[in-house]
mmCIF file of C-alpha atoms in Angstrom:
data_model
loop_
_atom_site.group_PDB
_atom_site.id
_atom_site.type_symbol
_atom_site.label_atom_id
_atom_site.label_comp_id
_atom_site.label_asym_id
_atom_site.label_seq_id
_atom_site.Cartn_x
_atom_site.Cartn_y
_atom_site.Cartn_z
ATOM 1 C CA MET A 1 103.248 6.666 55.194
ATOM 2 C CA SER A 2 100.839 8.389 58.508
ATOM 3 C CA PHE A 3 98.008 9.955 57.721
ATOM 4 C CA ASN A 4 96.567 12.506 59.896
ATOM 5 C CA PRO A 5 92.604 13.390 59.882
ATOM 6 C CA ASN A 6 93.596 16.900 60.911
ATOM 7 C CA ASP A 7 96.152 18.053 58.398
ATOM 8 C CA VAL A 8 95.481 19.620 54.437
ATOM 9 C CA GLY A 9 93.572 16.850 52.629
ATOM 10 C CA ILE A 10 95.989 14.837 50.872
ATOM 11 C CA ALA A 11 93.905 14.615 46.992
ATOM 12 C CA ASN A 12 94.464 10.976 46.485
ATOM 13 C CA GLY A 13 91.800 10.011 44.162
ATOM 14 C CA ASN A 14 89.359 8.608 47.544
ATOM 15 C CA TYR A 15 86.932 9.415 49.452
ATOM 16 C CA PHE A 16 88.198 12.764 52.577
ATOM 17 C CA GLY A 17 92.074 11.462 51.490
ATOM 18 C CA PHE A 18 90.795 8.540 53.211
ATOM 19 C CA PRO A 19 93.500 6.039 52.519
ATOM 20 C CA ASN A 20 91.756 3.332 53.936
ATOM 21 C CA ASP A 21 92.107 -0.540 53.056
ATOM 22 C CA SER A 22 88.702 -1.386 50.895
ATOM 23 C CA ASN A 23 89.582 -4.731 52.678
ATOM 24 C CA SER A 24 89.246 -4.120 55.871
ATOM 25 C CA CYS A 25 87.429 -1.026 56.144
ATOM 26 C CA ASP A 26 83.795 0.604 58.384
ATOM 27 C CA VAL A 27 82.420 1.638 55.145
ATOM 28 C CA LEU A 28 82.841 1.279 51.631
ATOM 29 C CA LEU A 29 81.781 3.568 48.386
ATOM 30 C CA ILE A 30 81.639 2.390 45.244
ATOM 31 C CA SER A 31 81.891 4.346 42.912
ATOM 32 C CA VAL A 32 79.322 4.318 39.667
ATOM 33 C CA PRO A 33 79.172 7.086 36.840
ATOM 34 C CA TRP A 34 76.304 6.601 35.140
ATOM 35 C CA ASP A 35 73.265 8.824 34.138
ATOM 36 C CA VAL A 36 72.869 6.852 30.978
ATOM 37 C CA THR A 37 68.394 7.153 31.792
ATOM 38 C CA THR A 38 68.303 10.532 33.203
ATOM 39 C CA SER A 39 65.313 11.746 31.207
ATOM 40 C CA TYR A 40 65.904 15.445 31.571
ATOM 41 C CA LYS A 41 69.386 16.848 32.743
ATOM 42 C CA PRO A 42 72.389 14.528 31.826
ATOM 43 C CA GLY A 43 76.326 14.666 34.100
ATOM 44 C CA THR A 44 75.777 12.995 37.063
ATOM 45 C CA SER A 45 78.039 10.559 36.035
ATOM 46 C CA LYS A 46 80.465 12.606 36.853
ATOM 47 C CA GLY A 47 79.000 13.062 40.267
ATOM 48 C CA PRO A 48 81.577 11.183 42.178
ATOM 49 C CA GLU A 49 85.275 11.411 40.927
ATOM 50 C CA ALA A 50 83.016 15.434 41.482
ATOM 51 C CA MET A 51 82.359 14.319 45.427
ATOM 52 C CA ILE A 52 85.730 12.598 45.876
ATOM 53 C CA ASP A 53 87.235 16.719 44.608
ATOM 54 C CA ALA A 54 84.993 18.414 47.146
ATOM 55 C CA SER A 55 85.600 15.916 50.102
ATOM 56 C CA VAL A 56 89.391 16.740 50.824
ATOM 57 C CA GLN A 57 88.048 20.018 51.696
ATOM 58 C CA LEU A 58 86.109 19.395 55.031
ATOM 59 C CA ASP A 59 86.965 19.469 57.984
ATOM 60 C CA PHE A 60 86.209 15.602 60.053
ATOM 61 C CA PHE A 61 84.812 16.438 63.998
ATOM 62 C CA ASP A 62 81.424 15.674 64.206
ATOM 63 C CA PHE A 63 79.472 17.639 66.540
ATOM 64 C CA GLU A 64 76.880 14.073 66.444
ATOM 65 C CA ILE A 65 79.813 11.272 66.254
ATOM 66 C CA PRO A 66 81.729 11.003 68.831
ATOM 67 C CA ASN A 67 85.586 10.669 67.374
ATOM 68 C CA ALA A 68 84.287 10.858 63.723
ATOM 69 C CA TRP A 69 87.910 10.688 62.398
ATOM 70 C CA GLU A 70 88.648 7.491 63.265
ATOM 71 C CA THR A 71 85.135 6.342 61.259
ATOM 72 C CA SER A 72 87.388 4.798 58.441
ATOM 73 C CA ILE A 73 86.822 4.904 55.271
ATOM 74 C CA ALA A 74 87.142 3.371 51.624
ATOM 75 C CA SER A 75 87.198 3.791 48.308
ATOM 76 C CA LEU A 76 86.014 1.525 45.044
ATOM 77 C CA THR A 77 84.590 2.944 41.754
ATOM 78 C CA LEU A 78 83.270 0.405 38.502
ATOM 79 C CA ASP A 79 85.690 -0.918 35.480
ATOM 80 C CA GLU A 80 86.973 1.449 33.011
ATOM 81 C CA ASP A 81 83.802 -0.138 30.655
ATOM 82 C CA VAL A 82 80.985 1.194 32.658
ATOM 83 C CA LYS A 83 82.291 4.861 31.896
ATOM 84 C CA THR A 84 82.385 3.452 28.849
ATOM 85 C CA TRP A 85 78.761 2.144 28.460
ATOM 86 C CA ASN A 86 77.483 4.872 29.764
ATOM 87 C CA ALA A 87 78.551 7.747 27.004
ATOM 88 C CA THR A 88 77.768 5.174 24.204
ATOM 89 C CA LEU A 89 74.427 4.589 25.401
ATOM 90 C CA ARG A 90 74.045 8.052 27.759
ATOM 91 C CA LEU A 91 73.716 9.364 23.583
ATOM 92 C CA LYS A 92 71.654 6.966 22.119
ATOM 93 C CA ALA A 93 69.101 6.826 25.585
ATOM 94 C CA ASP A 94 68.455 10.610 24.348
ATOM 95 C CA LEU A 95 67.821 9.549 20.647
ATOM 96 C CA ILE A 96 64.961 7.136 23.003
ATOM 97 C CA ILE A 97 63.982 10.129 25.507
ATOM 98 C CA LYS A 98 63.263 12.547 21.616
ATOM 99 C CA ASN A 99 61.341 9.924 20.223
ATOM 100 C CA LEU A 100 59.160 9.607 22.912
ATOM 101 C CA GLU A 101 58.559 13.061 23.971
ATOM 102 C CA ALA A 102 57.946 14.507 20.533
ATOM 103 C CA GLY A 103 55.211 12.148 20.519
ATOM 104 C CA LEU A 104 56.303 9.677 18.209
ATOM 105 C CA PRO A 105 56.430 5.601 18.475
ATOM 106 C CA LEU A 106 59.789 3.890 18.496
ATOM 107 C CA THR A 107 61.580 2.952 15.098
ATOM 108 C CA PRO A 108 63.343 -0.789 15.404
ATOM 109 C CA GLU A 109 65.870 0.859 15.980
ATOM 110 C CA LEU A 110 65.387 2.860 18.590
ATOM 111 C CA LEU A 111 63.723 -0.393 20.264
ATOM 112 C CA LYS A 112 66.790 -2.430 19.693
ATOM 113 C CA MET A 113 69.175 0.643 21.254
ATOM 114 C CA GLN A 114 66.143 0.010 23.865
ATOM 115 C CA GLU A 115 66.775 -3.535 24.935
ATOM 116 C CA GLU A 116 70.551 -2.983 24.637
ATOM 117 C CA ILE A 117 70.365 -0.826 27.154
ATOM 118 C CA ASN A 118 68.053 -2.056 29.198
ATOM 119 C CA PHE A 119 71.122 -5.666 28.321
ATOM 120 C CA TYR A 120 73.976 -2.717 30.070
ATOM 121 C CA SER A 121 71.846 -1.770 32.805
ATOM 122 C CA ALA A 122 71.421 -5.581 34.635
ATOM 123 C CA ALA A 123 75.105 -5.598 33.310
ATOM 124 C CA LEU A 124 76.116 -2.561 35.696
ATOM 125 C CA ASN A 125 73.535 -3.741 38.524
ATOM 126 C CA GLN A 126 75.388 -7.168 39.258
ATOM 127 C CA LYS A 127 78.922 -5.379 38.790
ATOM 128 C CA VAL A 128 76.799 -2.778 41.539
ATOM 129 C CA LYS A 129 76.628 -6.907 43.476
ATOM 130 C CA GLU A 130 79.061 -7.840 43.134
ATOM 131 C CA LEU A 131 81.334 -5.867 45.031
ATOM 132 C CA SER A 132 78.186 -5.427 47.263
ATOM 133 C CA LEU A 133 78.817 -8.516 48.461
ATOM 134 C CA ARG A 134 82.697 -8.577 49.108
ATOM 135 C CA GLY A 135 82.317 -5.437 50.330
ATOM 136 C CA LEU A 136 79.108 -7.392 53.538
ATOM 137 C CA ALA A 137 80.728 -10.160 53.400
ATOM 138 C CA ARG A 138 84.607 -8.392 54.529
ATOM 139 C CA GLY A 139 81.737 -7.118 57.493
ATOM 140 C CA SER A 140 81.669 -3.295 56.216
ATOM 141 C CA ILE A 141 78.564 -1.004 56.123
ATOM 142 C CA VAL A 142 78.229 -0.920 51.506
ATOM 143 C CA GLY A 143 77.350 2.793 50.661
ATOM 144 C CA VAL A 144 77.085 4.153 46.749
ATOM 145 C CA VAL A 145 78.379 6.611 45.131
ATOM 146 C CA GLY A 146 75.984 7.848 41.855
ATOM 147 C CA GLY A 147 75.465 8.823 39.661
ATOM 148 C CA ASP A 148 71.725 8.701 38.958
ATOM 149 C CA HIS A 149 68.768 7.314 41.317
ATOM 150 C CA SER A 150 69.433 3.711 39.271
ATOM 151 C CA CYS A 151 72.592 3.162 40.817
ATOM 152 C CA PRO A 152 71.727 1.712 43.886
ATOM 153 C CA LEU A 153 69.837 -1.163 42.770
ATOM 154 C CA GLY A 154 72.405 -3.925 43.038
ATOM 155 C CA LEU A 155 73.133 -3.125 46.258
ATOM 156 C CA LEU A 156 69.895 -3.504 47.421
ATOM 157 C CA GLU A 157 70.051 -6.812 45.352
ATOM 158 C CA ALA A 158 73.068 -7.976 47.413
ATOM 159 C CA LEU A 159 71.783 -6.096 51.150
ATOM 160 C CA GLY A 160 68.231 -8.569 50.045
ATOM 161 C CA GLU A 161 70.479 -11.955 49.963
ATOM 162 C CA HIS A 162 72.416 -10.694 53.294
ATOM 163 C CA HIS A 163 68.695 -9.860 56.027
ATOM 164 C CA GLN A 164 66.490 -11.480 55.932
ATOM 165 C CA SER A 165 63.748 -7.727 56.319
ATOM 166 C CA PHE A 166 65.063 -4.191 56.014
ATOM 167 C CA GLY A 167 63.229 -0.493 55.400
ATOM 168 C CA ILE A 168 64.701 1.808 52.978
ATOM 169 C CA LEU A 169 64.301 5.821 53.841
ATOM 170 C CA HIS A 170 63.786 7.758 51.103
ATOM 171 C CA ILE A 171 65.122 11.095 50.800
ATOM 172 C CA ASP A 172 63.701 12.691 46.695
ATOM 173 C CA ALA A 173 61.895 15.033 45.169
ATOM 174 C CA HIS A 174 59.940 12.321 43.003
ATOM 175 C CA ALA A 175 58.612 8.659 44.187
ATOM 176 C CA ASP A 176 60.999 6.660 41.989
ATOM 177 C CA LEU A 177 57.449 4.442 41.610
ATOM 178 C CA ARG A 178 57.517 4.110 37.866
ATOM 179 C CA ASP A 179 57.486 0.333 36.363
ATOM 180 C CA ALA A 180 59.909 0.452 33.943
ATOM 181 C CA TYR A 181 60.686 4.183 32.676
ATOM 182 C CA GLU A 182 60.152 5.486 28.835
ATOM 183 C CA GLY A 183 61.364 1.571 28.485
ATOM 184 C CA PHE A 184 64.166 1.114 30.789
ATOM 185 C CA GLU A 185 63.947 -1.522 32.536
ATOM 186 C CA PHE A 186 66.363 0.588 35.790
ATOM 187 C CA SER A 187 65.073 4.275 35.651
ATOM 188 C CA HIS A 188 66.371 6.228 37.809
ATOM 189 C CA ALA A 189 62.710 6.966 38.098
ATOM 190 C CA SER A 190 61.974 2.664 39.148
ATOM 191 C CA ILE A 191 64.715 2.648 41.294
ATOM 192 C CA MET A 192 61.945 2.008 44.445
ATOM 193 C CA ASN A 193 59.885 0.795 41.607
ATOM 194 C CA ASN A 194 62.134 -1.918 41.026
ATOM 195 C CA ALA A 195 63.085 -1.636 44.918
ATOM 196 C CA LEU A 196 59.997 -3.319 46.029
ATOM 197 C CA LYS A 197 60.321 -6.473 44.291
ATOM 198 C CA ILE A 198 63.012 -7.380 46.067
ATOM 199 C CA LYS A 199 61.178 -9.475 48.601
ATOM 200 C CA SER A 200 62.942 -8.228 52.008
ATOM 201 C CA VAL A 201 62.358 -5.448 52.040
ATOM 202 C CA GLU A 202 59.283 -5.117 54.338
ATOM 203 C CA LYS A 203 58.985 -0.793 54.192
ATOM 204 C CA LEU A 204 59.127 2.054 52.314
ATOM 205 C CA VAL A 205 59.177 5.688 53.943
ATOM 206 C CA GLN A 206 59.971 8.374 51.671
ATOM 207 C CA VAL A 207 59.619 11.706 52.821
ATOM 208 C CA ALA A 208 60.478 15.024 50.825
ATOM 209 C CA ILE A 209 58.470 14.094 47.865
ATOM 210 C CA ARG A 210 56.951 16.622 45.668
ATOM 211 C CA ASP A 211 57.320 15.084 42.243
ATOM 212 C CA VAL A 212 54.572 12.282 41.467
ATOM 213 C CA SER A 213 52.306 11.613 39.087
ATOM 214 C CA ALA A 214 48.859 9.928 39.474
ATOM 215 C CA PRO A 215 50.018 5.359 38.627
ATOM 216 C CA GLU A 216 53.028 5.918 41.455
ATOM 217 C CA ILE A 217 50.174 7.528 44.273
ATOM 218 C CA ALA A 218 47.505 5.166 42.718
ATOM 219 C CA LEU A 219 50.249 2.850 43.641
ATOM 220 C CA SER A 220 50.961 3.850 46.798
ATOM 221 C CA LYS A 221 47.349 3.809 48.494
ATOM 222 C CA LYS A 222 48.128 -0.036 46.724
ATOM 223 C CA ASP A 223 50.596 -1.329 48.645
ATOM 224 C CA GLN A 224 50.606 -1.167 52.259
ATOM 225 C CA ARG A 225 54.562 -1.831 51.786
ATOM 226 C CA ILE A 226 54.045 2.805 51.544
ATOM 227 C CA ASN A 227 54.617 5.232 53.718
ATOM 228 C CA ILE A 228 55.233 9.054 51.622
ATOM 229 C CA PHE A 229 55.882 11.963 53.789
ATOM 230 C CA SER A 230 54.978 14.536 50.795
ATOM 231 C CA ASP A 231 57.275 18.244 50.932
ATOM 232 C CA TYR A 232 53.841 19.469 50.828
ATOM 233 C CA GLN A 233 52.591 17.488 53.886
ATOM 234 C CA LEU A 234 55.679 17.903 55.540
ATOM 235 C CA LYS A 235 55.132 21.602 55.263
ATOM 236 C CA GLU A 236 51.991 22.713 56.637
ATOM 237 C CA ASN A 237 52.852 19.961 59.230
ATOM 238 C CA GLU A 238 54.949 22.847 60.219
ATOM 239 C CA PHE A 239 53.065 26.043 58.887
ATOM 240 C CA ARG A 240 50.802 24.993 62.001
ATOM 241 C CA GLY A 241 53.372 24.066 64.471
ATOM 242 C CA MET A 242 54.558 21.514 64.257
ATOM 243 C CA LEU A 243 58.052 21.341 65.182
ATOM 244 C CA TRP A 244 60.404 19.207 62.791
ATOM 245 C CA ASP A 245 61.898 17.308 66.075
ATOM 246 C CA GLU A 246 58.030 15.814 65.900
ATOM 247 C CA GLN A 247 57.765 14.744 61.888
ATOM 248 C CA CYS A 248 61.268 13.291 61.652
ATOM 249 C CA LYS A 249 60.278 11.221 64.515
ATOM 250 C CA LEU A 250 57.505 10.400 62.334
ATOM 251 C CA ILE A 251 59.164 9.010 59.616
ATOM 252 C CA ILE A 252 61.625 7.610 62.161
ATOM 253 C CA ASN A 253 58.689 5.625 63.253
ATOM 254 C CA ALA A 254 57.350 4.245 60.364
ATOM 255 C CA LEU A 255 60.845 2.212 59.625
ATOM 256 C CA PRO A 256 61.689 -0.886 60.571
ATOM 257 C CA GLN A 257 64.711 -2.095 62.825
ATOM 258 C CA LYS A 258 67.147 -2.466 60.363
ATOM 259 C CA VAL A 259 66.994 0.821 58.184
ATOM 260 C CA TYR A 260 68.854 1.817 54.343
ATOM 261 C CA ILE A 261 68.909 5.459 53.137
ATOM 262 C CA SER A 262 69.017 6.307 49.550
ATOM 263 C CA PHE A 263 69.345 10.277 49.745
ATOM 264 C CA ASP A 264 68.348 11.230 45.509
ATOM 265 C CA ILE A 265 70.051 14.982 46.361
ATOM 266 C CA ASP A 266 67.318 16.875 44.794
ATOM 267 C CA GLY A 267 65.659 16.206 48.137
ATOM 268 C CA LEU A 268 67.585 18.732 49.337
ATOM 269 C CA MET A 269 65.984 22.295 47.783
ATOM 270 C CA PRO A 270 67.574 23.334 45.005
ATOM 271 C CA ASP A 271 69.646 26.465 46.278
ATOM 272 C CA LEU A 272 71.722 23.367 47.421
ATOM 273 C CA CYS A 273 71.911 21.315 44.479
ATOM 274 C CA PRO A 274 71.440 23.365 41.460
ATOM 275 C CA ASN A 275 72.434 21.444 38.800
ATOM 276 C CA THR A 276 70.913 18.450 39.226
ATOM 277 C CA GLY A 277 69.252 16.291 36.861
ATOM 278 C CA THR A 278 65.517 17.287 38.384
ATOM 279 C CA PRO A 279 65.913 19.948 40.183
ATOM 280 C CA VAL A 280 62.200 20.643 41.929
ATOM 281 C CA PRO A 281 60.924 23.711 44.147
ATOM 282 C CA GLY A 282 60.931 22.772 48.112
ATOM 283 C CA GLY A 283 62.828 20.557 49.624
ATOM 284 C CA LEU A 284 65.134 20.245 52.728
ATOM 285 C CA SER A 285 67.398 22.086 53.929
ATOM 286 C CA PHE A 286 70.713 20.928 54.468
ATOM 287 C CA ASN A 287 70.388 20.862 58.406
ATOM 288 C CA GLN A 288 66.803 19.114 57.911
ATOM 289 C CA ALA A 289 68.177 17.040 56.394
ATOM 290 C CA VAL A 290 70.918 16.154 58.897
ATOM 291 C CA HIS A 291 68.695 16.403 61.908
ATOM 292 C CA LEU A 292 66.565 13.180 60.220
ATOM 293 C CA LEU A 293 69.420 11.395 59.528
ATOM 294 C CA HIS A 294 70.296 12.101 63.326
ATOM 295 C CA THR A 295 66.929 11.526 64.598
ATOM 296 C CA LEU A 296 68.113 8.264 62.891
ATOM 297 C CA HIS A 297 71.111 7.124 64.281
ATOM 298 C CA ARG A 298 69.828 8.190 67.871
ATOM 299 C CA SER A 299 67.145 6.215 67.519
ATOM 300 C CA GLY A 300 68.862 2.599 67.942
ATOM 301 C CA LYS A 301 67.783 1.268 64.758
ATOM 302 C CA GLU A 302 70.943 -0.549 62.201
ATOM 303 C CA ILE A 303 71.218 1.072 59.404
ATOM 304 C CA ILE A 304 72.855 -1.477 56.553
ATOM 305 C CA GLY A 305 73.695 0.565 53.976
ATOM 306 C CA PHE A 306 72.776 3.673 52.031
ATOM 307 C CA ASP A 307 73.272 5.403 48.461
ATOM 308 C CA LEU A 308 73.073 9.146 47.371
ATOM 309 C CA CYS A 309 72.733 9.984 43.536
ATOM 310 C CA GLU A 310 71.445 12.500 41.729
ATOM 311 C CA VAL A 311 74.825 15.413 42.398
ATOM 312 C CA SER A 312 76.452 17.067 39.357
ATOM 313 C CA PRO A 313 78.882 18.947 39.633
ATOM 314 C CA CYS A 314 78.909 22.371 36.568
ATOM 315 C CA LYS A 315 81.560 23.866 35.539
ATOM 316 C CA THR A 316 82.052 27.427 36.985
ATOM 317 C CA SER A 317 80.703 25.629 41.036
ATOM 318 C CA ASP A 318 81.691 23.436 42.595
ATOM 319 C CA TRP A 319 79.064 23.956 45.326
ATOM 320 C CA ASP A 320 76.700 20.415 43.837
ATOM 321 C CA ALA A 321 79.582 18.981 44.749
ATOM 322 C CA ASN A 322 80.807 20.366 48.412
ATOM 323 C CA VAL A 323 76.687 20.312 49.067
ATOM 324 C CA GLY A 324 76.920 16.994 48.178
ATOM 325 C CA ALA A 325 80.642 15.404 49.570
ATOM 326 C CA ARG A 326 79.235 16.482 53.345
ATOM 327 C CA ILE A 327 75.833 14.871 52.661
ATOM 328 C CA LEU A 328 77.686 11.273 52.160
ATOM 329 C CA TYR A 329 79.901 12.060 55.128
ATOM 330 C CA LYS A 330 76.890 12.527 57.302
ATOM 331 C CA LEU A 331 75.637 8.922 56.067
ATOM 332 C CA CYS A 332 79.186 7.277 56.450
ATOM 333 C CA LEU A 333 79.209 8.704 59.953
ATOM 334 C CA VAL A 334 75.567 7.503 60.336
ATOM 335 C CA ALA A 335 75.787 4.274 59.078
ATOM 336 C CA ARG A 336 78.933 3.444 60.983
ATOM 337 C CA LYS A 337 78.872 1.005 63.903
ATOM 338 C CA GLU A 338 79.914 2.015 67.050
ATOM 339 C CA LYS A 339 82.896 1.607 68.381
#
């Protein structure tokens, strides 16, 4: 059956309703329905499915990317075991987190649960890595769609085996530089700490950061690979008359030639993602984020992969998924290899 991207969107279980083959595509999207270590509000495990539902309402012309609709975007999801793991382990993680928040030491039973969560989180990372390696071997750009922000570590590890060096453009309200936060080795709050352990990662440029701990700032000062463009500094620059375009160029100039984009939706203003796991006042507007991605695209630097995480749907509104689907489509377009 022929496919017309300008016709009515088809709800076929794929992102954007595109009926493309995952074995031969420009961009491969891997859904990771996982939010085990979320420390505030769970629900991001349902983000990929919600974005798939919302994405069929998009129109596919793009003012920046010529012939955007020709981009072959295919969809994959992890096996059903992952959803079972997530449902079971999320309850156990919640017990651990509540115990810690009460200021109590972990009991032997809770410590055993913590070990179990770390074991299955490592198994999840391996599943994501294996799927990513297959996509990379076929020449696709691979993007992970979470789930919480721990989800893309397997993709980053796969890219570490494919590229001698690359940098990460990290858009987020949080620095995510904590070491095994709450005892979870693969916490959503530890993703960038874990990413820095990959030898190929030569630079981490963080944008819109505005909720950060003192140890994370200390690490950023110690590790010369880390460059933080905090939300406060970005806004201060703007208030003093510095154009957003100028700031975007400074951000992109801090990155090496090969770039991975890690996009936590809470890097945006909370009115664009009100149901995300850990919303924070401030952040980028939708068009500020888009202009930053356009600036990276126009720079001639190579985008080698990306993730979009922490989109959490709401039962009464598809707004979060609507915004997330549009950011996801833009990430696919700027990352694709030019035809």
